[in-house]
PDB file of C-alpha atoms and ligand atoms in Angstrom:
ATOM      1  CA  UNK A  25      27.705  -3.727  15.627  1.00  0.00           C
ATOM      2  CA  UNK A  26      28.169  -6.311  17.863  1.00  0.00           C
ATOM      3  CA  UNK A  27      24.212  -8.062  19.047  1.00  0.00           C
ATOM      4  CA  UNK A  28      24.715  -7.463  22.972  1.00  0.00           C
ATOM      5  CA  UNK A  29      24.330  -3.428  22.176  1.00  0.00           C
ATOM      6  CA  UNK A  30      21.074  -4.172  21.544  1.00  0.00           C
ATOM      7  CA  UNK A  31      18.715  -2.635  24.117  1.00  0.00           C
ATOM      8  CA  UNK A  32      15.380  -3.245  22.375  1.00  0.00           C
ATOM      9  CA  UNK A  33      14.116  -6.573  21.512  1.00  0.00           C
ATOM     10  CA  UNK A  34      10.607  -8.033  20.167  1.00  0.00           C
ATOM     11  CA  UNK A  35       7.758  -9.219  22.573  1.00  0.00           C
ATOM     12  CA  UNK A  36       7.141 -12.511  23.328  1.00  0.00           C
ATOM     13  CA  UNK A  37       3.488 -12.096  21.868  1.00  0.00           C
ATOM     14  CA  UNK A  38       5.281 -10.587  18.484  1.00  0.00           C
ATOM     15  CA  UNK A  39       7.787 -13.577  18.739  1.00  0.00           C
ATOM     16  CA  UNK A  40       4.827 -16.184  19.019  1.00  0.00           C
ATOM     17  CA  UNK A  41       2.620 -14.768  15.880  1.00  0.00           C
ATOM     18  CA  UNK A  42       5.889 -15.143  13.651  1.00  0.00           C
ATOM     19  CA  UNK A  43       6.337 -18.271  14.602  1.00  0.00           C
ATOM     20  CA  UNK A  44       2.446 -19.397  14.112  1.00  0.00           C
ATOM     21  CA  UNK A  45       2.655 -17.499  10.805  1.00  0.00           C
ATOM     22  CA  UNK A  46       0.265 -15.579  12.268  1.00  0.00           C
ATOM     23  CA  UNK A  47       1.788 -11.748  11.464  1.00  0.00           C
ATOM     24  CA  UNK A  48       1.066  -9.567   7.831  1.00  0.00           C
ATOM     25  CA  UNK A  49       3.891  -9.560   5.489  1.00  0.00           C
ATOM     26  CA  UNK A  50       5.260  -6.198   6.700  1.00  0.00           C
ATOM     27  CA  UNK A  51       5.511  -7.552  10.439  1.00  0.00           C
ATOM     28  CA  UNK A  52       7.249 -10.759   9.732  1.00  0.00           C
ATOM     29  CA  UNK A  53       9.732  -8.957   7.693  1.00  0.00           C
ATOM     30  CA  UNK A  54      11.124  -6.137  10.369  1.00  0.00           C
ATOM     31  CA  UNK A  55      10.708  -9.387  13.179  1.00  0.00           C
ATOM     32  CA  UNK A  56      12.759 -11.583  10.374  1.00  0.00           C
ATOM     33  CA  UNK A  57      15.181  -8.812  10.139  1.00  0.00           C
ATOM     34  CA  UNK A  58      15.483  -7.845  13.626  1.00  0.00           C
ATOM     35  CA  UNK A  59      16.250 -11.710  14.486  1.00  0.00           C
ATOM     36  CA  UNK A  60      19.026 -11.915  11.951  1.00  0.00           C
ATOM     37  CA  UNK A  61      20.566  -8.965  13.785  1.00  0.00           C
ATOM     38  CA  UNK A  62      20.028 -10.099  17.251  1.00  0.00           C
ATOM     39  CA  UNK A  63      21.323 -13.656  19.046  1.00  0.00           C
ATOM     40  CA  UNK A  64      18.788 -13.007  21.725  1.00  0.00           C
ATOM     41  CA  UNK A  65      15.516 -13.313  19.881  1.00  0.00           C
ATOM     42  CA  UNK A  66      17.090 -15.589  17.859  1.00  0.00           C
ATOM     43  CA  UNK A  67      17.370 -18.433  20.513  1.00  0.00           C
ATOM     44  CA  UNK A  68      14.073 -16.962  22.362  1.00  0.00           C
ATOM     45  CA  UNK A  69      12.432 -17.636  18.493  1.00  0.00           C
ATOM     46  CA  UNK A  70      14.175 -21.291  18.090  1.00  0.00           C
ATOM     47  CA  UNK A  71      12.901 -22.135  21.437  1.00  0.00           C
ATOM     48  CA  UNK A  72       9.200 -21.340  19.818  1.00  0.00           C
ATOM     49  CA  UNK A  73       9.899 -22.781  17.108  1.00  0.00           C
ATOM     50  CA  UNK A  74      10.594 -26.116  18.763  1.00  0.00           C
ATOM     51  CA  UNK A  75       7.222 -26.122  21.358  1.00  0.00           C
ATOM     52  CA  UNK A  76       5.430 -25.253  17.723  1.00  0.00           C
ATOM     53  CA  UNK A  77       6.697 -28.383  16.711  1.00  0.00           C
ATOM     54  CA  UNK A  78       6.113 -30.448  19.279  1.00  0.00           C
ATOM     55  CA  UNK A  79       2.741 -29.126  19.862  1.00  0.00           C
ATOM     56  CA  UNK A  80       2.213 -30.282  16.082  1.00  0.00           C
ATOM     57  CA  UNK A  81       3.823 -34.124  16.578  1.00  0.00           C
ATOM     58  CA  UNK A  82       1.287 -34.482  19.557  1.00  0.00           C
ATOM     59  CA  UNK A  83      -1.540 -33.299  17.569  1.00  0.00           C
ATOM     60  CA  UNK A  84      -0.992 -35.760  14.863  1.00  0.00           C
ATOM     61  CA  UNK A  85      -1.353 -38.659  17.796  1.00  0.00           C
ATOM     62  CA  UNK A  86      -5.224 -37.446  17.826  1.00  0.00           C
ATOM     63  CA  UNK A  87      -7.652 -38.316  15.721  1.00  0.00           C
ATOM     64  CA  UNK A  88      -8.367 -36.067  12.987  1.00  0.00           C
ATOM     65  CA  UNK A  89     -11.595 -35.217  10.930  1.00  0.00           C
ATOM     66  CA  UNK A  90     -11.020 -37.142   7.575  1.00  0.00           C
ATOM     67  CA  UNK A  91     -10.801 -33.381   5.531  1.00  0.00           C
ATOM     68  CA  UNK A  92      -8.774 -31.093   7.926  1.00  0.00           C
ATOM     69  CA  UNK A  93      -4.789 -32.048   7.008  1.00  0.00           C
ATOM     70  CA  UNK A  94      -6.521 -31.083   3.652  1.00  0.00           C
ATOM     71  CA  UNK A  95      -7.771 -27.867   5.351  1.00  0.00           C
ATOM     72  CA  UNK A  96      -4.842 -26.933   6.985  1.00  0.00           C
ATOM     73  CA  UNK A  97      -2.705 -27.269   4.019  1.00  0.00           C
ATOM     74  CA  UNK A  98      -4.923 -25.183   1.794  1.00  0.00           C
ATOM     75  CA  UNK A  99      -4.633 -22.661   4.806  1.00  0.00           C
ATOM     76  CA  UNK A 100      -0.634 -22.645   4.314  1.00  0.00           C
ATOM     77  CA  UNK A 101      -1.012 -22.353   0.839  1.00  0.00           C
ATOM     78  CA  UNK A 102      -3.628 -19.413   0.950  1.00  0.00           C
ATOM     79  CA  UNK A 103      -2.137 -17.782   4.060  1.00  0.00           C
ATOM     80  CA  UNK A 104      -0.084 -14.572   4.729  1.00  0.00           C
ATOM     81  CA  UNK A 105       2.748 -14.688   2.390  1.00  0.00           C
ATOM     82  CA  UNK A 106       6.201 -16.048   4.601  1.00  0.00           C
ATOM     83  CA  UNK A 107       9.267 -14.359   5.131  1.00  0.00           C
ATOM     84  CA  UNK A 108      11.890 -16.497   4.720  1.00  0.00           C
ATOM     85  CA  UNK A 109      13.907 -17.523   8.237  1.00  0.00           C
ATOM     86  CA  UNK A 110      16.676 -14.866   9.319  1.00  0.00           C
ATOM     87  CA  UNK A 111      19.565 -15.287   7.450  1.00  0.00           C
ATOM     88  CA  UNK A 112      23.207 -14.335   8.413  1.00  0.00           C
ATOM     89  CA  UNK A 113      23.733 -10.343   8.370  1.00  0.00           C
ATOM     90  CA  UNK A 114      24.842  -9.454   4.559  1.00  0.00           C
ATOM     91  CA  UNK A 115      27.824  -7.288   4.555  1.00  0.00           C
ATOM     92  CA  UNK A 116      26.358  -4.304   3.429  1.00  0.00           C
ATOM     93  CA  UNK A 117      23.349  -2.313   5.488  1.00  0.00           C
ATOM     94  CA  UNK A 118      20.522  -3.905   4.921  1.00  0.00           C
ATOM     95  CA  UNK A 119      20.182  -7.357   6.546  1.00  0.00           C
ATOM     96  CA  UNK A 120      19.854 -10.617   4.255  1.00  0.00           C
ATOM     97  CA  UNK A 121      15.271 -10.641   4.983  1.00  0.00           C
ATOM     98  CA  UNK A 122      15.427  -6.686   3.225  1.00  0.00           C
ATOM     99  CA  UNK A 123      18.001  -7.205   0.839  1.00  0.00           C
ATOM    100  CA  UNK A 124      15.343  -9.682  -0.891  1.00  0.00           C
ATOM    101  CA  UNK A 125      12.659  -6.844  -0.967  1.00  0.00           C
ATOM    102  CA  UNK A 126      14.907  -3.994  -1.855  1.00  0.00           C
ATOM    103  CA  UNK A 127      16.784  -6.515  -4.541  1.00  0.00           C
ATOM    104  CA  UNK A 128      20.222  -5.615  -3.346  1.00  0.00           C
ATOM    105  CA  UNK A 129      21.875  -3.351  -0.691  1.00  0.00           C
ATOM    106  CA  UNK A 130      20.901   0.438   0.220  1.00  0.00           C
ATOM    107  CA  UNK A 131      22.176   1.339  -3.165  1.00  0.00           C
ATOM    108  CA  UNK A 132      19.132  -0.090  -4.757  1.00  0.00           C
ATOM    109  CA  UNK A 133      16.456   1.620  -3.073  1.00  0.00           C
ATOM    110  CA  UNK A 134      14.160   3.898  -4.903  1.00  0.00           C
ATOM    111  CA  UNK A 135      13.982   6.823  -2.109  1.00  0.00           C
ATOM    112  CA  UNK A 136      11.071   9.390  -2.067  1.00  0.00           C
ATOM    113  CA  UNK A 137      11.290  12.842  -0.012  1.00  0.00           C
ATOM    114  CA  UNK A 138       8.638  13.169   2.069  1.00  0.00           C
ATOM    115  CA  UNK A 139       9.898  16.551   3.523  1.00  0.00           C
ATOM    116  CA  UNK A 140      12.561  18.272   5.807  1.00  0.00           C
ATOM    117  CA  UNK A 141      14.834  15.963   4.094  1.00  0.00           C
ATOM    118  CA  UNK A 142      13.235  12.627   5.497  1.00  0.00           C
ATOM    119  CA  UNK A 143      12.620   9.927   2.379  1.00  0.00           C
ATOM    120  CA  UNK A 144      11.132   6.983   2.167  1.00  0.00           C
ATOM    121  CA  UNK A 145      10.932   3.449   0.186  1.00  0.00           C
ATOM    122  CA  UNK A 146       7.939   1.097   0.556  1.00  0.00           C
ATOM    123  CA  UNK A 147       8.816  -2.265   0.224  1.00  0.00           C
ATOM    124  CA  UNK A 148       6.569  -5.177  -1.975  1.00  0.00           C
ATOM    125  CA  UNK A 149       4.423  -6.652   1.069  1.00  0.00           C
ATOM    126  CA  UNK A 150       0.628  -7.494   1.220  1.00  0.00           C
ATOM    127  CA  UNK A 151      -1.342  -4.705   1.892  1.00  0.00           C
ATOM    128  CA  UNK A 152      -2.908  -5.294   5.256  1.00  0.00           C
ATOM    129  CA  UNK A 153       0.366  -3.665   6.922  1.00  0.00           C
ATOM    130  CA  UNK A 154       3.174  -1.788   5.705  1.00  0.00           C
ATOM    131  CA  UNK A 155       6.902  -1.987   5.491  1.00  0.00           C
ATOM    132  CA  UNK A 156       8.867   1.351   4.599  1.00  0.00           C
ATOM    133  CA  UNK A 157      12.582   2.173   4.688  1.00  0.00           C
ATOM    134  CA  UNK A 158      12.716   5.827   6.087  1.00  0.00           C
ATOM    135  CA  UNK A 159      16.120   7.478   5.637  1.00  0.00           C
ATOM    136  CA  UNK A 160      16.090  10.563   8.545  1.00  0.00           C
ATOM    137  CA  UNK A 161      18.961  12.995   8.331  1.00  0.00           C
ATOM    138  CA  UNK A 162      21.185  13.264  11.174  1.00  0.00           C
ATOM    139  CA  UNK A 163      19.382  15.724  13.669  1.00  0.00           C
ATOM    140  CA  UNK A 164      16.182  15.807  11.835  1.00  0.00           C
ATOM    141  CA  UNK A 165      13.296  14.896  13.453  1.00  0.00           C
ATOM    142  CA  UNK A 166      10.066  12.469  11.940  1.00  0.00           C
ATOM    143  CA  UNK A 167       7.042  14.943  12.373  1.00  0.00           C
ATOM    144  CA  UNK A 168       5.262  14.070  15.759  1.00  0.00           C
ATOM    145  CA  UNK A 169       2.525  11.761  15.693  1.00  0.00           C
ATOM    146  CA  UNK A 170       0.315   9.251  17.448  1.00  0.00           C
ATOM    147  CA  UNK A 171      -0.760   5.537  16.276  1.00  0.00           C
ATOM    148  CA  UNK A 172      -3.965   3.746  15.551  1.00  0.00           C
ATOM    149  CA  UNK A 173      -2.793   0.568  15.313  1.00  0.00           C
ATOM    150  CA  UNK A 174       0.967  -0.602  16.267  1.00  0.00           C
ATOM    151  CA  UNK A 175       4.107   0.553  14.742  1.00  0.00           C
ATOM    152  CA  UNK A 176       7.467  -1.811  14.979  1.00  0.00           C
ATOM    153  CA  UNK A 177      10.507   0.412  14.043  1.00  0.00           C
ATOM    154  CA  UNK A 178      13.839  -1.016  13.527  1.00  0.00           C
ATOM    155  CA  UNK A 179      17.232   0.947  13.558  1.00  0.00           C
ATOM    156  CA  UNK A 180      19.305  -0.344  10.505  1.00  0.00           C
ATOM    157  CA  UNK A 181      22.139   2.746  10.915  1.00  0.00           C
ATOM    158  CA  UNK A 182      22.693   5.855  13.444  1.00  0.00           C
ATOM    159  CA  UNK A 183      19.974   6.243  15.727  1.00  0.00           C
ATOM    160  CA  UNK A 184      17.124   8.105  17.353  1.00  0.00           C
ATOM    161  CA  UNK A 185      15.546   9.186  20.510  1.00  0.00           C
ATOM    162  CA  UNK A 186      11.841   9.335  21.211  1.00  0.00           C
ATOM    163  CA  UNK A 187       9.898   9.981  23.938  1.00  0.00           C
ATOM    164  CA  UNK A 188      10.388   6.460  25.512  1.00  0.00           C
ATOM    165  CA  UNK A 189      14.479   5.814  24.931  1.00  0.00           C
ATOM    166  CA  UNK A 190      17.536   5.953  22.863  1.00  0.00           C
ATOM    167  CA  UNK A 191      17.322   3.241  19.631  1.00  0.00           C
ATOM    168  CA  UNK A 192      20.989   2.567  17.979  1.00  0.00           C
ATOM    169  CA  UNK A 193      21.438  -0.096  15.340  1.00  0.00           C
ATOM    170  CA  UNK A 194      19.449  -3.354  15.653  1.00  0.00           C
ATOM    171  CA  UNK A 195      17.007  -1.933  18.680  1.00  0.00           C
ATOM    172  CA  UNK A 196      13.428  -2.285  17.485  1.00  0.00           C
ATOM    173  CA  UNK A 197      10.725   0.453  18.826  1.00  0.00           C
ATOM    174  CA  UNK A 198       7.147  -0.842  19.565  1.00  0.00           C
ATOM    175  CA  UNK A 199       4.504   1.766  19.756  1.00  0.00           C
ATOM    176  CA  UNK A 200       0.460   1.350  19.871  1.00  0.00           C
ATOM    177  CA  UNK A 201      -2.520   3.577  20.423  1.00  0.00           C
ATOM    178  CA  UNK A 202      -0.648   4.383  23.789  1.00  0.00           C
ATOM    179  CA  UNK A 203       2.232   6.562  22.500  1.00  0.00           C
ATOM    180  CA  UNK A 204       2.348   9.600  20.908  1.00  0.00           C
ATOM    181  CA  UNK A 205       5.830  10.499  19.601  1.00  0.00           C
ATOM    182  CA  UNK A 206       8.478  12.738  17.715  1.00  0.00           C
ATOM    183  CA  UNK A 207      11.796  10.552  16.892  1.00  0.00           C
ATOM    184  CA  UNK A 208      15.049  12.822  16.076  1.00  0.00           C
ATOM    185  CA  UNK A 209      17.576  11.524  14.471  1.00  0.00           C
ATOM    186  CA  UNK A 210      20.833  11.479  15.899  1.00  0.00           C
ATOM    187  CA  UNK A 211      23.492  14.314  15.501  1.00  0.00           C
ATOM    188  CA  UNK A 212      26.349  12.083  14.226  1.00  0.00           C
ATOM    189  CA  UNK A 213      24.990  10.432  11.668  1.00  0.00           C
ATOM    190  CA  UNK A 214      22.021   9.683   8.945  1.00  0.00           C
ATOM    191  CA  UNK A 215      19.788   7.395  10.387  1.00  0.00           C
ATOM    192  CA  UNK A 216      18.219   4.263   8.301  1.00  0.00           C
ATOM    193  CA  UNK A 217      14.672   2.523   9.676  1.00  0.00           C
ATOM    194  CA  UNK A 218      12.947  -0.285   8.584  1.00  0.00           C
ATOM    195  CA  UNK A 219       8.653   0.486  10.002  1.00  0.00           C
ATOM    196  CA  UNK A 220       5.996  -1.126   9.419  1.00  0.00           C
ATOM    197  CA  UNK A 221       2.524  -0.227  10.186  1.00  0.00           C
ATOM    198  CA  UNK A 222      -0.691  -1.933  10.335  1.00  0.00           C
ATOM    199  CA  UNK A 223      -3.048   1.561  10.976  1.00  0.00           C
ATOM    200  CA  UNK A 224      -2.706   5.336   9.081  1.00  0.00           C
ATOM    201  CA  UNK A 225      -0.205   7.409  12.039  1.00  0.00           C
ATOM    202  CA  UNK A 226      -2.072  10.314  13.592  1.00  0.00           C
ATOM    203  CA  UNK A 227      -0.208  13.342  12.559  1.00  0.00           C
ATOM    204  CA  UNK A 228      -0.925  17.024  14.922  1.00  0.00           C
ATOM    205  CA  UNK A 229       0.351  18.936  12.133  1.00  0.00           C
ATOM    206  CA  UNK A 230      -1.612  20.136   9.257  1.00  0.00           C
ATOM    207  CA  UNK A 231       1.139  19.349   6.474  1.00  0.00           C
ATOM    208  CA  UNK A 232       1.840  16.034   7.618  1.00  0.00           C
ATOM    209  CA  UNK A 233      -1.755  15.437   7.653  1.00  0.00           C
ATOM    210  CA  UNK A 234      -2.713  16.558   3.821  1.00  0.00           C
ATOM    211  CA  UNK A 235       0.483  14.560   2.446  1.00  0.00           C
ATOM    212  CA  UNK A 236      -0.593  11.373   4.808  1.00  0.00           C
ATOM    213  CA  UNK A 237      -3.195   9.595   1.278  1.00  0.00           C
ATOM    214  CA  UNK A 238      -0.349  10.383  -1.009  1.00  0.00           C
ATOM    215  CA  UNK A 239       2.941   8.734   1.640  1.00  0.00           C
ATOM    216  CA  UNK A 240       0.363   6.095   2.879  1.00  0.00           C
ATOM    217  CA  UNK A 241       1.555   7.048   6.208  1.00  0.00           C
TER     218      UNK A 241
HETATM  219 ZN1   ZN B 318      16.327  -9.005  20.060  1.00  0.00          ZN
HETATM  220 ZN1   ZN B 319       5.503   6.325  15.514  1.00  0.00          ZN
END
């Protein structure tokens, strides 16, 4: 995969919150992985990274209240856990920011069915959003839902359509309340996703729905 395939890229506002530390776990870890696949967001994130900082060196200039470096450093410390920076792409699958959660490459994750051949890992993040790997067979299809809160969804192998467009390896798909959607794998080949989730999906069907407390879906 070369990065200029990639048709798909993270918001500005998405961008921003990583930056400011500002995202759950499971969010900074499919932007921290979809910025070690892509040069684009890479330079758009450096070039946050850099008014973050000087915002920061003029803020020192000002006075401060005698307590709040104090305050802001117990806020690092108790904060959101961080995901490290993007690393270079590993040479397996999974990009170096996964490889740390999964503790190795796609032969070390722990996949669960959750039906019609579609599995799923969830990865170690804090619990106010989460990260899965879903593995969808090629041609299968992810039952059709809707979302209460957003969804990022980040092609790691073969691809999927939806509703909105065609995602191949390294696009990320960004759904909210807005879309409701079915994603089908790909003829050709298996396809490998890294979502997270922040809300419970809204699922039509009545299956879907009774194995939703048990997938955490
Ligand atoms: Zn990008
Ligand atoms: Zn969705």
């Amino acid at each position: 995969m070369t990065t200029h395939d990639i048709n798909h890229h993270l918001t500005d506002k998405l961008l921003m919150a990583y930056s400011a530390g500002a995202l759950p776990e499971a969010f900074s870890l499919a932007v921290a992985t979809h910025v070690s696949m892509c040069d684009e967001c890479r330079a758009r994130l450096g070039a946050y990274e850099s008014l973050g900082g000087a915002v920061l060196e003029r803020a020192e200039t000002v006075a401060m209240a005698p307590d709040s470096l104090g305050a802001t450093m117990a806020r690092i410390r108790d904060g959101a856990p961080v995901v490290e920076p993007p690393a270079p792409r590993t040479r397996g699958v999974l990009p170096a920011p996964l490889c740390d959660y999964v503790g190795g490459d796609l032969d070390e994750v722990r996949w669960r069915s959750v039906g019609m051949g579609v599995k799923q890992a969830i990865l170690p993040t804090s619990r106010d959003a989460t990260a899965r790997l879903l593995f969808i067979p090629a041609g299968a299809a992810v039952p059709d839902h809707g979302h209460r809160g957003t969804e990022l969804t980040l092609v790691l192998q073969g691809a999927f359509v939806d509703e909105t467009a065609r995602y191949g390896p390294g696009d990320i798909g960004i759904a909210d309340e807005d879309l409701h959607h079915m994603p089908v794998a790909d003829i050709g080949a298996d396809c490998i996703c890294l979502a997270a989730t922040d809300a419970p999906l809204r699922f039509r069907g009545v299956i879907p729905r009774l194995a939703q407390p048990f997938l955490r879906i």
